Amino acid sequence: ETGVTQTPRHLVMGMTNKKSLKCEQHLGHNAMYWYKQSAKKPLELMFVYNFKEQTENNSVPSRFSPECPNSSHLFLHLHTLQPEDSALYLCASSQDRVGYGYTFGSGTRLTVV
Amino acid sequence: GENVEQHPSTLSVQEGDSAVIKCTYSDSASNYFPWYKQELGKRPQLIIDIRSNVGEKKDQRIAVTLNKTAKHFSLHITETQPEDSAVYFCAANQAGTALIFGKGTTLSVSS
């Protein structure tokens, strides 16, 4: 492990379910990010947190709700998702400032049925 | 906001050949340009980066060049090996903003 741990690794959920993705970093980093990775698309930025404060919300639908209780933990709460939300969700963290020196987690492979 | 275009989307080379992947960016204020490698089923990992005050950076078989005037930067891999096969992503940003990534290039190196 590189120090950024994501759970679960795989998740299958129905469109009416509510689930949460978890990201934890033990690197002492101050910034954390959620990215969505779909086939044939770039890594899409979803949310940015710097010192627990959300600094960017990249026009993400409200069915995705982030939570950052402290600098080490980041959650992505999911509810009433659509099949097109199926993707790999990657968490990353960086040390001194937003944007430099990302360490990625292994991701959660989400399938919405 | 920033927009990053990456070409080609797929690249196949013979072992020992060179590979070049190109990216363009839109925001002239961007000043940091990293490259990530993602092997199948694994997380993206930083392989090399360059800042806007430098035109070229090299690390063994990997080099990155930056042309700020034209707003493009390139990844060069020499003497490719089968283990170089992966998806490569370029990205760009300015200080204090999150990275914006290109669509990725799938590099296949055949022996």
PDB file of C-alpha atoms in Angstrom:
ATOM      1  CA  GLU A   1       0.000   0.000   0.000  1.00  0.00           C
ATOM      2  CA  THR A   2       1.172   3.486  -0.854  1.00  0.00           C
ATOM      3  CA  GLY A   3      -0.566   5.108   2.111  1.00  0.00           C
ATOM      4  CA  VAL A   4      -3.916   5.897   0.465  1.00  0.00           C
ATOM      5  CA  THR A   5      -6.466   3.170   1.155  1.00  0.00           C
ATOM      6  CA  GLN A   6      -9.879   2.962  -0.463  1.00  0.00           C
ATOM      7  CA  THR A   7     -12.727   0.697   0.587  1.00  0.00           C
ATOM      8  CA  PRO A   8     -14.515  -1.194  -0.689  1.00  0.00           C
ATOM      9  CA  ARG A   9     -12.506  -2.269  -3.746  1.00  0.00           C
ATOM     10  CA  HIS A  10     -15.653  -3.364  -5.559  1.00  0.00           C
ATOM     11  CA  LEU A  11     -19.270  -2.331  -5.066  1.00  0.00           C
ATOM     12  CA  VAL A  12     -22.465  -3.339  -6.840  1.00  0.00           C
ATOM     13  CA  MET A  13     -25.521  -1.321  -5.955  1.00  0.00           C
ATOM     14  CA  GLY A  14     -29.053  -0.864  -7.149  1.00  0.00           C
ATOM     15  CA  MET A  15     -30.350   2.498  -8.267  1.00  0.00           C
ATOM     16  CA  THR A  16     -32.378   2.919  -5.088  1.00  0.00           C
ATOM     17  CA  ASN A  17     -29.572   1.992  -2.701  1.00  0.00           C
ATOM     18  CA  LYS A  18     -27.492   4.257  -0.488  1.00  0.00           C
ATOM     19  CA  LYS A  19     -23.820   3.429  -0.074  1.00  0.00           C
ATOM     20  CA  SER A  20     -20.590   5.169   0.883  1.00  0.00           C
ATOM     21  CA  LEU A  21     -17.046   5.000  -0.425  1.00  0.00           C
ATOM     22  CA  LYS A  22     -14.208   5.547   2.015  1.00  0.00           C
ATOM     23  CA  CYS A  23     -10.708   6.919   1.504  1.00  0.00           C
ATOM     24  CA  GLU A  24      -8.036   7.083   4.193  1.00  0.00           C
ATOM     25  CA  GLN A  25      -4.510   8.444   3.929  1.00  0.00           C
ATOM     26  CA  HIS A  26      -1.668   8.008   6.387  1.00  0.00           C
ATOM     27  CA  LEU A  27       0.770  10.337   4.645  1.00  0.00           C
ATOM     28  CA  GLY A  28       0.078  13.525   6.593  1.00  0.00           C
ATOM     29  CA  HIS A  29      -1.281  15.173   3.459  1.00  0.00           C
ATOM     30  CA  ASN A  30      -3.548  18.194   3.621  1.00  0.00           C
ATOM     31  CA  ALA A  31      -5.477  17.962   0.366  1.00  0.00           C
ATOM     32  CA  MET A  32      -7.737  15.130  -0.788  1.00  0.00           C
ATOM     33  CA  TYR A  33      -9.607  14.570  -4.044  1.00  0.00           C
ATOM     34  CA  TRP A  34     -12.262  12.423  -5.668  1.00  0.00           C
ATOM     35  CA  TYR A  35     -11.889  11.569  -9.367  1.00  0.00           C
ATOM     36  CA  LYS A  36     -14.140   9.459 -11.590  1.00  0.00           C
ATOM     37  CA  GLN A  37     -12.493   7.234 -14.192  1.00  0.00           C
ATOM     38  CA  SER A  38     -14.714   5.918 -16.986  1.00  0.00           C
ATOM     39  CA  ALA A  39     -13.708   4.030 -20.093  1.00  0.00           C
ATOM     40  CA  LYS A  40     -12.376   6.272 -22.888  1.00  0.00           C
ATOM     41  CA  LYS A  41     -12.705   9.409 -20.769  1.00  0.00           C
ATOM     42  CA  PRO A  42     -10.158  11.436 -18.862  1.00  0.00           C
ATOM     43  CA  LEU A  43      -9.952  11.277 -15.117  1.00  0.00           C
ATOM     44  CA  GLU A  44     -12.802  13.596 -14.173  1.00  0.00           C
ATOM     45  CA  LEU A  45     -12.323  15.793 -11.131  1.00  0.00           C
ATOM     46  CA  MET A  46     -15.276  15.628  -8.760  1.00  0.00           C
ATOM     47  CA  PHE A  47     -14.370  17.235  -5.437  1.00  0.00           C
ATOM     48  CA  VAL A  48     -11.378  18.844  -3.747  1.00  0.00           C
ATOM     49  CA  TYR A  49     -10.789  19.273  -0.034  1.00  0.00           C
ATOM     50  CA  ASN A  50      -7.963  21.332   1.450  1.00  0.00           C
ATOM     51  CA  PHE A  51      -7.534  21.181   5.228  1.00  0.00           C
ATOM     52  CA  LYS A  52     -11.008  19.603   5.482  1.00  0.00           C
ATOM     53  CA  GLU A  53     -12.641  22.449   3.564  1.00  0.00           C
ATOM     54  CA  GLN A  54     -14.206  21.823   0.181  1.00  0.00           C
ATOM     55  CA  THR A  55     -12.495  24.070  -2.332  1.00  0.00           C
ATOM     56  CA  GLU A  56     -13.844  22.680  -5.608  1.00  0.00           C
ATOM     57  CA  ASN A  57     -17.072  21.036  -6.685  1.00  0.00           C
ATOM     58  CA  ASN A  58     -16.818  20.299 -10.371  1.00  0.00           C
ATOM     59  CA  SER A  59     -20.553  20.481 -11.193  1.00  0.00           C
ATOM     60  CA  VAL A  60     -21.165  17.045  -9.746  1.00  0.00           C
ATOM     61  CA  PRO A  61     -24.803  15.868  -9.458  1.00  0.00           C
ATOM     62  CA  SER A  62     -26.253  16.007  -5.974  1.00  0.00           C
ATOM     63  CA  ARG A  63     -26.621  12.220  -5.892  1.00  0.00           C
ATOM     64  CA  PHE A  64     -22.899  12.301  -5.015  1.00  0.00           C
ATOM     65  CA  SER A  65     -22.244  13.839  -1.606  1.00  0.00           C
ATOM     66  CA  PRO A  66     -18.700  14.198  -0.224  1.00  0.00           C
ATOM     67  CA  GLU A  67     -17.691  14.358   3.399  1.00  0.00           C
ATOM     68  CA  CYS A  68     -14.297  15.157   4.894  1.00  0.00           C
ATOM     69  CA  PRO A  69     -14.374  14.883   8.708  1.00  0.00           C
ATOM     70  CA  ASN A  70     -10.612  15.382   9.021  1.00  0.00           C
ATOM     71  CA  SER A  71      -7.542  15.664   6.814  1.00  0.00           C
ATOM     72  CA  SER A  72      -7.023  11.884   6.820  1.00  0.00           C
ATOM     73  CA  HIS A  73     -10.475  10.703   5.807  1.00  0.00           C
ATOM     74  CA  LEU A  74     -12.682  11.354   2.818  1.00  0.00           C
ATOM     75  CA  PHE A  75     -16.045   9.818   2.035  1.00  0.00           C
ATOM     76  CA  LEU A  76     -18.279   9.806  -1.008  1.00  0.00           C
ATOM     77  CA  HIS A  77     -21.915   9.132  -0.173  1.00  0.00           C
ATOM     78  CA  LEU A  78     -23.977   7.705  -3.012  1.00  0.00           C
ATOM     79  CA  HIS A  79     -27.748   7.645  -3.420  1.00  0.00           C
ATOM     80  CA  THR A  80     -30.169   7.049  -6.277  1.00  0.00           C
ATOM     81  CA  LEU A  81     -27.365   6.543  -8.773  1.00  0.00           C
ATOM     82  CA  GLN A  82     -27.792   5.852 -12.471  1.00  0.00           C
ATOM     83  CA  PRO A  83     -26.176   3.064 -14.535  1.00  0.00           C
ATOM     84  CA  GLU A  84     -23.965   5.689 -16.228  1.00  0.00           C
ATOM     85  CA  ASP A  85     -22.403   6.374 -12.830  1.00  0.00           C
ATOM     86  CA  SER A  86     -20.700   2.989 -13.037  1.00  0.00           C
ATOM     87  CA  ALA A  87     -16.969   3.706 -13.055  1.00  0.00           C
ATOM     88  CA  LEU A  88     -13.750   3.489 -11.085  1.00  0.00           C
ATOM     89  CA  TYR A  89     -13.735   6.120  -8.332  1.00  0.00           C
ATOM     90  CA  LEU A  90     -10.249   7.198  -7.383  1.00  0.00           C
ATOM     91  CA  CYS A  91      -9.220   9.053  -4.278  1.00  0.00           C
ATOM     92  CA  ALA A  92      -5.944  10.989  -4.149  1.00  0.00           C
ATOM     93  CA  SER A  93      -4.089  13.109  -1.629  1.00  0.00           C
ATOM     94  CA  SER A  94      -1.282  15.653  -1.818  1.00  0.00           C
ATOM     95  CA  GLN A  95       0.929  17.255   0.762  1.00  0.00           C
ATOM     96  CA  ASP A  96       1.660  20.911   0.751  1.00  0.00           C
ATOM     97  CA  ARG A  97      -0.854  22.433  -1.550  1.00  0.00           C
ATOM     98  CA  VAL A  98      -3.712  21.503  -3.781  1.00  0.00           C
ATOM     99  CA  GLY A  99      -2.501  20.084  -7.062  1.00  0.00           C
ATOM    100  CA  TYR A 100       1.074  18.882  -6.529  1.00  0.00           C
ATOM    101  CA  GLY A 101       2.436  15.423  -5.761  1.00  0.00           C
ATOM    102  CA  TYR A 102      -0.681  13.275  -5.902  1.00  0.00           C
ATOM    103  CA  THR A 103      -0.733   9.829  -4.358  1.00  0.00           C
ATOM    104  CA  PHE A 104      -3.665   7.815  -5.637  1.00  0.00           C
ATOM    105  CA  GLY A 105      -5.584   5.047  -3.929  1.00  0.00           C
ATOM    106  CA  SER A 106      -6.407   1.817  -5.768  1.00  0.00           C
ATOM    107  CA  GLY A 107      -9.945   2.937  -6.411  1.00  0.00           C
ATOM    108  CA  THR A 108     -13.432   1.532  -5.908  1.00  0.00           C
ATOM    109  CA  ARG A 109     -14.948  -0.200  -8.922  1.00  0.00           C
ATOM    110  CA  LEU A 110     -18.629   0.776  -8.778  1.00  0.00           C
ATOM    111  CA  THR A 111     -21.337  -0.955 -10.769  1.00  0.00           C
ATOM    112  CA  VAL A 112     -24.864   0.434 -10.678  1.00  0.00           C
ATOM    113  CA  VAL A 113     -27.541  -2.044 -11.700  1.00  0.00           C
TER     114      VAL A 113
ATOM    115  CA  GLY B   1     -11.074  26.393 -16.727  1.00  0.00           C
ATOM    116  CA  GLU B   2      -8.249  24.208 -17.950  1.00  0.00           C
ATOM    117  CA  ASN B   3      -8.758  21.687 -20.752  1.00  0.00           C
ATOM    118  CA  VAL B   4      -6.138  19.075 -21.647  1.00  0.00           C
ATOM    119  CA  GLU B   5      -6.082  17.210 -24.950  1.00  0.00           C
ATOM    120  CA  GLN B   6      -3.935  14.094 -25.333  1.00  0.00           C
ATOM    121  CA  HIS B   7      -2.850  12.205 -28.478  1.00  0.00           C
ATOM    122  CA  PRO B   8      -2.731   9.502 -29.605  1.00  0.00           C
ATOM    123  CA  SER B   9      -5.326   7.472 -27.721  1.00  0.00           C
ATOM    124  CA  THR B  10      -3.490   4.245 -28.563  1.00  0.00           C
ATOM    125  CA  LEU B  11       0.117   3.619 -29.513  1.00  0.00           C
ATOM    126  CA  SER B  12       1.765   0.351 -30.473  1.00  0.00           C
ATOM    127  CA  VAL B  13       5.537   0.039 -30.777  1.00  0.00           C
ATOM    128  CA  GLN B  14       8.127  -2.676 -31.040  1.00  0.00           C
ATOM    129  CA  GLU B  15      10.420  -3.316 -28.115  1.00  0.00           C
ATOM    130  CA  GLY B  16      13.409  -1.001 -28.356  1.00  0.00           C
ATOM    131  CA  ASP B  17      11.591   1.684 -30.322  1.00  0.00           C
ATOM    132  CA  SER B  18      10.789   5.127 -28.973  1.00  0.00           C
ATOM    133  CA  ALA B  19       7.304   6.297 -28.023  1.00  0.00           C
ATOM    134  CA  VAL B  20       6.047   9.881 -27.953  1.00  0.00           C
ATOM    135  CA  ILE B  21       2.780  11.073 -26.412  1.00  0.00           C
ATOM    136  CA  LYS B  22       1.652  14.669 -26.848  1.00  0.00           C
ATOM    137  CA  CYS B  23      -0.633  16.913 -24.827  1.00  0.00           C
ATOM    138  CA  THR B  24      -1.950  20.421 -25.295  1.00  0.00           C
ATOM    139  CA  TYR B  25      -3.491  22.632 -22.640  1.00  0.00           C
ATOM    140  CA  SER B  26      -5.696  25.677 -22.809  1.00  0.00           C
ATOM    141  CA  ASP B  27      -4.944  27.771 -19.711  1.00  0.00           C
ATOM    142  CA  SER B  28      -1.797  29.856 -20.146  1.00  0.00           C
ATOM    143  CA  ALA B  29      -1.637  30.236 -16.355  1.00  0.00           C
ATOM    144  CA  SER B  30      -0.937  26.510 -15.904  1.00  0.00           C
ATOM    145  CA  ASN B  31       2.589  25.915 -14.675  1.00  0.00           C
ATOM    146  CA  TYR B  32       2.790  22.282 -13.564  1.00  0.00           C
ATOM    147  CA  PHE B  33       2.657  19.302 -15.934  1.00  0.00           C
ATOM    148  CA  PRO B  34       2.929  15.760 -14.525  1.00  0.00           C
ATOM    149  CA  TRP B  35       2.687  12.424 -16.273  1.00  0.00           C
ATOM    150  CA  TYR B  36       1.118   9.360 -14.685  1.00  0.00           C
ATOM    151  CA  LYS B  37       1.366   5.690 -15.617  1.00  0.00           C
ATOM    152  CA  GLN B  38      -1.489   3.320 -14.858  1.00  0.00           C
ATOM    153  CA  GLU B  39      -0.921  -0.389 -15.302  1.00  0.00           C
ATOM    154  CA  LEU B  40      -3.921  -2.636 -15.747  1.00  0.00           C
ATOM    155  CA  GLY B  41      -5.914  -2.896 -12.518  1.00  0.00           C
ATOM    156  CA  LYS B  42      -3.550  -0.602 -10.634  1.00  0.00           C
ATOM    157  CA  ARG B  43      -3.535   2.979  -9.412  1.00  0.00           C
ATOM    158  CA  PRO B  44      -2.041   5.852 -11.452  1.00  0.00           C
ATOM    159  CA  GLN B  45       1.539   6.590 -10.423  1.00  0.00           C
ATOM    160  CA  LEU B  46       3.591   9.692 -11.089  1.00  0.00           C
ATOM    161  CA  ILE B  47       6.504   8.972 -13.409  1.00  0.00           C
ATOM    162  CA  ILE B  48       7.823  12.429 -14.231  1.00  0.00           C
ATOM    163  CA  ASP B  49       6.755  16.055 -13.994  1.00  0.00           C
ATOM    164  CA  ILE B  50       7.912  19.427 -15.249  1.00  0.00           C
ATOM    165  CA  ARG B  51       7.347  22.978 -14.139  1.00  0.00           C
ATOM    166  CA  SER B  52       6.991  25.951 -16.433  1.00  0.00           C
ATOM    167  CA  ASN B  53      10.422  27.385 -15.703  1.00  0.00           C
ATOM    168  CA  VAL B  54      12.043  24.371 -17.364  1.00  0.00           C
ATOM    169  CA  GLY B  55      11.874  23.326 -21.005  1.00  0.00           C
ATOM    170  CA  GLU B  56      12.977  19.718 -20.659  1.00  0.00           C
ATOM    171  CA  LYS B  57      13.482  17.126 -17.947  1.00  0.00           C
ATOM    172  CA  LYS B  58      14.932  13.652 -18.222  1.00  0.00           C
ATOM    173  CA  ASP B  59      14.926  10.606 -15.969  1.00  0.00           C
ATOM    174  CA  GLN B  60      16.735   7.606 -17.460  1.00  0.00           C
ATOM    175  CA  ARG B  61      14.595   6.447 -20.424  1.00  0.00           C
ATOM    176  CA  ILE B  62      11.843   8.964 -19.840  1.00  0.00           C
ATOM    177  CA  ALA B  63      11.867  12.641 -20.799  1.00  0.00           C
ATOM    178  CA  VAL B  64       9.314  15.406 -20.897  1.00  0.00           C
ATOM    179  CA  THR B  65       9.486  18.554 -23.014  1.00  0.00           C
ATOM    180  CA  LEU B  66       7.428  21.707 -22.577  1.00  0.00           C
ATOM    181  CA  ASN B  67       6.663  24.471 -25.056  1.00  0.00           C
ATOM    182  CA  LYS B  68       4.848  27.190 -23.115  1.00  0.00           C
ATOM    183  CA  THR B  69       4.383  29.408 -26.153  1.00  0.00           C
ATOM    184  CA  ALA B  70       2.536  26.695 -28.043  1.00  0.00           C
ATOM    185  CA  LYS B  71       0.967  25.316 -24.842  1.00  0.00           C
ATOM    186  CA  HIS B  72       1.988  21.750 -25.419  1.00  0.00           C
ATOM    187  CA  PHE B  73       4.134  19.186 -23.665  1.00  0.00           C
ATOM    188  CA  SER B  74       5.263  15.706 -24.611  1.00  0.00           C
ATOM    189  CA  LEU B  75       6.393  12.467 -22.994  1.00  0.00           C
ATOM    190  CA  HIS B  76       9.254  10.619 -24.659  1.00  0.00           C
ATOM    191  CA  ILE B  77      10.108   7.019 -23.791  1.00  0.00           C
ATOM    192  CA  THR B  78      13.244   5.588 -25.379  1.00  0.00           C
ATOM    193  CA  GLU B  79      14.266   1.936 -25.698  1.00  0.00           C
ATOM    194  CA  THR B  80      10.781   0.779 -24.813  1.00  0.00           C
ATOM    195  CA  GLN B  81      10.308  -2.488 -22.936  1.00  0.00           C
ATOM    196  CA  PRO B  82       7.225  -4.707 -22.519  1.00  0.00           C
ATOM    197  CA  GLU B  83       6.846  -3.465 -18.943  1.00  0.00           C
ATOM    198  CA  ASP B  84       6.283   0.036 -20.311  1.00  0.00           C
ATOM    199  CA  SER B  85       2.896  -1.185 -21.566  1.00  0.00           C
ATOM    200  CA  ALA B  86       0.261   0.797 -19.665  1.00  0.00           C
ATOM    201  CA  VAL B  87      -2.068   3.771 -19.912  1.00  0.00           C
ATOM    202  CA  TYR B  88      -0.277   7.114 -19.676  1.00  0.00           C
ATOM    203  CA  PHE B  89      -2.037  10.293 -18.546  1.00  0.00           C
ATOM    204  CA  CYS B  90      -0.840  13.848 -18.834  1.00  0.00           C
ATOM    205  CA  ALA B  91      -2.185  16.579 -16.572  1.00  0.00           C
ATOM    206  CA  ALA B  92      -1.879  20.302 -16.034  1.00  0.00           C
ATOM    207  CA  ASN B  93      -2.699  22.868 -13.395  1.00  0.00           C
ATOM    208  CA  GLN B  94      -1.619  26.056 -11.697  1.00  0.00           C
ATOM    209  CA  ALA B  95      -0.767  26.326  -8.018  1.00  0.00           C
ATOM    210  CA  GLY B  96      -3.758  25.885  -5.746  1.00  0.00           C
ATOM    211  CA  THR B  97      -5.983  24.111  -8.262  1.00  0.00           C
ATOM    212  CA  ALA B  98      -6.548  20.424  -8.800  1.00  0.00           C
ATOM    213  CA  LEU B  99      -4.970  18.567 -11.695  1.00  0.00           C
ATOM    214  CA  ILE B 100      -6.914  18.306 -14.931  1.00  0.00           C
ATOM    215  CA  PHE B 101      -6.098  15.137 -16.850  1.00  0.00           C
ATOM    216  CA  GLY B 102      -6.002  14.169 -20.499  1.00  0.00           C
ATOM    217  CA  LYS B 103      -7.945  11.155 -21.789  1.00  0.00           C
ATOM    218  CA  GLY B 104      -4.980   8.838 -21.619  1.00  0.00           C
ATOM    219  CA  THR B 105      -2.856   6.923 -24.115  1.00  0.00           C
ATOM    220  CA  THR B 106      -2.755   3.140 -24.119  1.00  0.00           C
ATOM    221  CA  LEU B 107       0.817   2.144 -24.959  1.00  0.00           C
ATOM    222  CA  SER B 108       1.480  -1.423 -26.088  1.00  0.00           C
ATOM    223  CA  VAL B 109       5.072  -2.599 -26.433  1.00  0.00           C
ATOM    224  CA  SER B 110       5.455  -5.894 -28.258  1.00  0.00           C
ATOM    225  CA  SER B 111       8.559  -8.049 -28.016  1.00  0.00           C
TER     226      SER B 111
END
